[in-house]
PDB file of C-alpha atoms in Angstrom:
ATOM      1  CA  UNK A 314     184.193 190.208 145.635  1.00  0.00           C
ATOM      2  CA  UNK A 315     180.528 192.425 143.919  1.00  0.00           C
ATOM      3  CA  UNK A 316     177.266 190.224 144.170  1.00  0.00           C
ATOM      4  CA  UNK A 317     174.032 191.857 142.575  1.00  0.00           C
ATOM      5  CA  UNK A 318     170.417 189.046 143.711  1.00  0.00           C
ATOM      6  CA  UNK A 319     167.229 188.923 142.148  1.00  0.00           C
ATOM      7  CA  UNK A 320     163.887 187.404 143.057  1.00  0.00           C
ATOM      8  CA  UNK A 321     160.870 188.913 142.189  1.00  0.00           C
ATOM      9  CA  UNK A 322     160.255 186.578 138.732  1.00  0.00           C
ATOM     10  CA  UNK A 323     157.164 184.538 138.010  1.00  0.00           C
ATOM     11  CA  UNK A 324     153.859 183.721 135.882  1.00  0.00           C
ATOM     12  CA  UNK A 325     151.389 186.440 135.903  1.00  0.00           C
ATOM     13  CA  UNK A 326     148.087 186.918 133.097  1.00  0.00           C
ATOM     14  CA  UNK A 327     148.336 189.725 130.625  1.00  0.00           C
ATOM     15  CA  UNK A 328     147.035 192.712 132.531  1.00  0.00           C
ATOM     16  CA  UNK A 329     148.593 191.883 136.044  1.00  0.00           C
ATOM     17  CA  UNK A 330     151.170 193.244 137.998  1.00  0.00           C
ATOM     18  CA  UNK A 331     154.553 192.026 138.871  1.00  0.00           C
ATOM     19  CA  UNK A 332     158.112 193.751 141.240  1.00  0.00           C
ATOM     20  CA  UNK A 333     161.490 192.533 140.548  1.00  0.00           C
ATOM     21  CA  UNK A 334     163.640 193.267 143.161  1.00  0.00           C
ATOM     22  CA  UNK A 335     167.470 193.485 143.169  1.00  0.00           C
ATOM     23  CA  UNK A 336     170.724 194.407 145.584  1.00  0.00           C
ATOM     24  CA  UNK A 337     173.830 194.224 145.855  1.00  0.00           C
ATOM     25  CA  UNK A 338     176.215 192.696 149.033  1.00  0.00           C
ATOM     26  CA  UNK A 339     180.440 192.420 148.810  1.00  0.00           C
ATOM     27  CA  UNK A 340     182.773 194.849 149.482  1.00  0.00           C
ATOM     28  CA  UNK A 341     182.566 198.537 147.827  1.00  0.00           C
ATOM     29  CA  UNK A 342     182.659 202.404 147.897  1.00  0.00           C
ATOM     30  CA  UNK A 343     178.514 203.144 146.229  1.00  0.00           C
ATOM     31  CA  UNK A 344     176.600 202.088 143.386  1.00  0.00           C
ATOM     32  CA  UNK A 345     175.936 204.577 141.057  1.00  0.00           C
ATOM     33  CA  UNK A 346     173.211 203.871 138.267  1.00  0.00           C
ATOM     34  CA  UNK A 347     171.886 200.682 138.381  1.00  0.00           C
ATOM     35  CA  UNK A 348     169.055 199.438 135.903  1.00  0.00           C
ATOM     36  CA  UNK A 349     166.576 196.396 134.174  1.00  0.00           C
ATOM     37  CA  UNK A 350     167.905 194.656 131.091  1.00  0.00           C
ATOM     38  CA  UNK A 351     166.238 192.213 129.296  1.00  0.00           C
ATOM     39  CA  UNK A 352     166.181 189.625 127.190  1.00  0.00           C
ATOM     40  CA  UNK A 353     162.621 187.690 125.040  1.00  0.00           C
ATOM     41  CA  UNK A 354     164.016 184.237 122.843  1.00  0.00           C
ATOM     42  CA  UNK A 355     165.524 184.521 119.655  1.00  0.00           C
ATOM     43  CA  UNK A 356     166.398 188.961 120.577  1.00  0.00           C
ATOM     44  CA  UNK A 357     168.516 191.064 121.345  1.00  0.00           C
ATOM     45  CA  UNK A 358     169.015 192.066 124.879  1.00  0.00           C
ATOM     46  CA  UNK A 359     167.282 195.602 125.275  1.00  0.00           C
ATOM     47  CA  UNK A 360     167.574 198.110 128.137  1.00  0.00           C
ATOM     48  CA  UNK A 361     164.375 198.341 130.056  1.00  0.00           C
ATOM     49  CA  UNK A 362     164.583 201.304 132.837  1.00  0.00           C
ATOM     50  CA  UNK A 363     167.634 202.645 134.347  1.00  0.00           C
ATOM     51  CA  UNK A 364     168.159 205.034 137.477  1.00  0.00           C
ATOM     52  CA  UNK A 365     171.427 207.096 139.043  1.00  0.00           C
ATOM     53  CA  UNK A 366     171.609 207.197 142.207  1.00  0.00           C
ATOM     54  CA  UNK A 367     170.101 210.864 142.691  1.00  0.00           C
ATOM     55  CA  UNK A 368     167.168 209.301 141.501  1.00  0.00           C
ATOM     56  CA  UNK A 369     167.233 210.463 137.661  1.00  0.00           C
ATOM     57  CA  UNK A 370     165.289 207.709 135.823  1.00  0.00           C
ATOM     58  CA  UNK A 371     165.416 206.474 132.014  1.00  0.00           C
ATOM     59  CA  UNK A 372     162.725 204.223 130.542  1.00  0.00           C
ATOM     60  CA  UNK A 373     162.282 201.935 127.452  1.00  0.00           C
ATOM     61  CA  UNK A 374     159.189 203.547 125.565  1.00  0.00           C
ATOM     62  CA  UNK A 375     157.582 200.303 125.477  1.00  0.00           C
ATOM     63  CA  UNK A 376     157.788 200.480 128.743  1.00  0.00           C
ATOM     64  CA  UNK A 377     156.580 203.711 128.918  1.00  0.00           C
ATOM     65  CA  UNK A 378     153.714 204.416 131.483  1.00  0.00           C
ATOM     66  CA  UNK A 379     153.557 200.706 132.886  1.00  0.00           C
ATOM     67  CA  UNK A 380     157.151 199.905 134.503  1.00  0.00           C
ATOM     68  CA  UNK A 381     158.001 201.656 137.486  1.00  0.00           C
ATOM     69  CA  UNK A 382     161.632 201.918 138.606  1.00  0.00           C
ATOM     70  CA  UNK A 383     162.614 202.886 142.027  1.00  0.00           C
ATOM     71  CA  UNK A 384     166.036 202.544 144.165  1.00  0.00           C
ATOM     72  CA  UNK A 385     166.499 202.225 148.409  1.00  0.00           C
ATOM     73  CA  UNK A 386     170.431 203.122 148.317  1.00  0.00           C
ATOM     74  CA  UNK A 387     170.299 202.340 152.198  1.00  0.00           C
ATOM     75  CA  UNK A 388     169.597 198.981 151.006  1.00  0.00           C
ATOM     76  CA  UNK A 389     171.832 199.070 147.683  1.00  0.00           C
ATOM     77  CA  UNK A 390     168.245 197.591 145.804  1.00  0.00           C
ATOM     78  CA  UNK A 391     166.375 197.833 142.938  1.00  0.00           C
ATOM     79  CA  UNK A 392     163.068 197.625 142.637  1.00  0.00           C
ATOM     80  CA  UNK A 393     160.908 197.006 139.399  1.00  0.00           C
ATOM     81  CA  UNK A 394     157.419 197.774 139.798  1.00  0.00           C
ATOM     82  CA  UNK A 395     155.194 196.324 136.557  1.00  0.00           C
ATOM     83  CA  UNK A 396     152.271 196.649 136.291  1.00  0.00           C
ATOM     84  CA  UNK A 397     149.487 195.914 132.815  1.00  0.00           C
ATOM     85  CA  UNK A 398     151.586 193.521 131.549  1.00  0.00           C
ATOM     86  CA  UNK A 399     151.187 192.195 128.311  1.00  0.00           C
ATOM     87  CA  UNK A 400     152.305 189.189 126.589  1.00  0.00           C
ATOM     88  CA  UNK A 401     155.394 191.319 124.804  1.00  0.00           C
ATOM     89  CA  UNK A 402     157.192 191.403 127.779  1.00  0.00           C
ATOM     90  CA  UNK A 403     157.809 187.652 128.339  1.00  0.00           C
ATOM     91  CA  UNK A 404     162.073 187.785 129.115  1.00  0.00           C
ATOM     92  CA  UNK A 405     165.193 187.460 131.568  1.00  0.00           C
ATOM     93  CA  UNK A 406     165.228 190.083 133.734  1.00  0.00           C
ATOM     94  CA  UNK A 407     168.447 190.899 134.651  1.00  0.00           C
ATOM     95  CA  UNK A 408     169.170 193.426 137.129  1.00  0.00           C
ATOM     96  CA  UNK A 409     173.026 196.074 135.912  1.00  0.00           C
ATOM     97  CA  UNK A 410     174.387 198.314 138.355  1.00  0.00           C
ATOM     98  CA  UNK A 411     177.105 200.124 137.890  1.00  0.00           C
ATOM     99  CA  UNK A 412     179.609 199.442 141.172  1.00  0.00           C
ATOM    100  CA  UNK A 413     182.676 201.796 141.882  1.00  0.00           C
ATOM    101  CA  UNK A 414     184.436 199.306 144.107  1.00  0.00           C
ATOM    102  CA  UNK A 415     187.465 201.244 144.978  1.00  0.00           C
ATOM    103  CA  UNK A 416     187.936 204.788 145.008  1.00  0.00           C
ATOM    104  CA  UNK A 417     188.802 205.371 141.450  1.00  0.00           C
ATOM    105  CA  UNK A 418     187.271 201.994 140.340  1.00  0.00           C
ATOM    106  CA  UNK A 419     184.508 200.798 138.767  1.00  0.00           C
ATOM    107  CA  UNK A 420     182.986 198.437 137.547  1.00  0.00           C
ATOM    108  CA  UNK A 421     179.839 197.055 135.754  1.00  0.00           C
ATOM    109  CA  UNK A 422     178.059 193.556 137.571  1.00  0.00           C
ATOM    110  CA  UNK A 423     174.850 191.724 136.277  1.00  0.00           C
ATOM    111  CA  UNK A 424     172.838 189.643 138.171  1.00  0.00           C
ATOM    112  CA  UNK A 425     171.939 186.269 136.910  1.00  0.00           C
ATOM    113  CA  UNK A 426     169.033 186.825 136.034  1.00  0.00           C
ATOM    114  CA  UNK A 427     165.134 186.132 136.533  1.00  0.00           C
ATOM    115  CA  UNK A 428     162.418 184.733 134.226  1.00  0.00           C
ATOM    116  CA  UNK A 429     159.659 186.674 133.544  1.00  0.00           C
ATOM    117  CA  UNK A 430     156.174 185.249 131.564  1.00  0.00           C
ATOM    118  CA  UNK A 431     152.652 187.317 130.745  1.00  0.00           C
ATOM    119  CA  UNK A 432     150.456 184.409 129.695  1.00  0.00           C
ATOM    120  CA  UNK A 433     147.141 183.911 130.769  1.00  0.00           C
TER     121      UNK A 433
END
């Protein structure tokens, strides 16, 4: 069984910072791409940022320059450093990972989601 466990959400004032973490655990060969998605009330889920196992990153235009995605391959963990937070960043943030569970099989896994609220 593979699980993704997230932490780090919460309430922060506009302009503040938060750091999200997501670790993969269980039995698998390797963790490939990892990323963060978010869904605000009444809106569709959107990609926030992704990072490959080699460290290549991709960001949504709305967070570029404010958010930084990184990963620790030894810990199978991905991080999302969020700075200069805005009220429109308020959403449930969910971790995603594409994991090689057997030598010839890769599956997608999702975390349970963590709430980020930006409000004064």
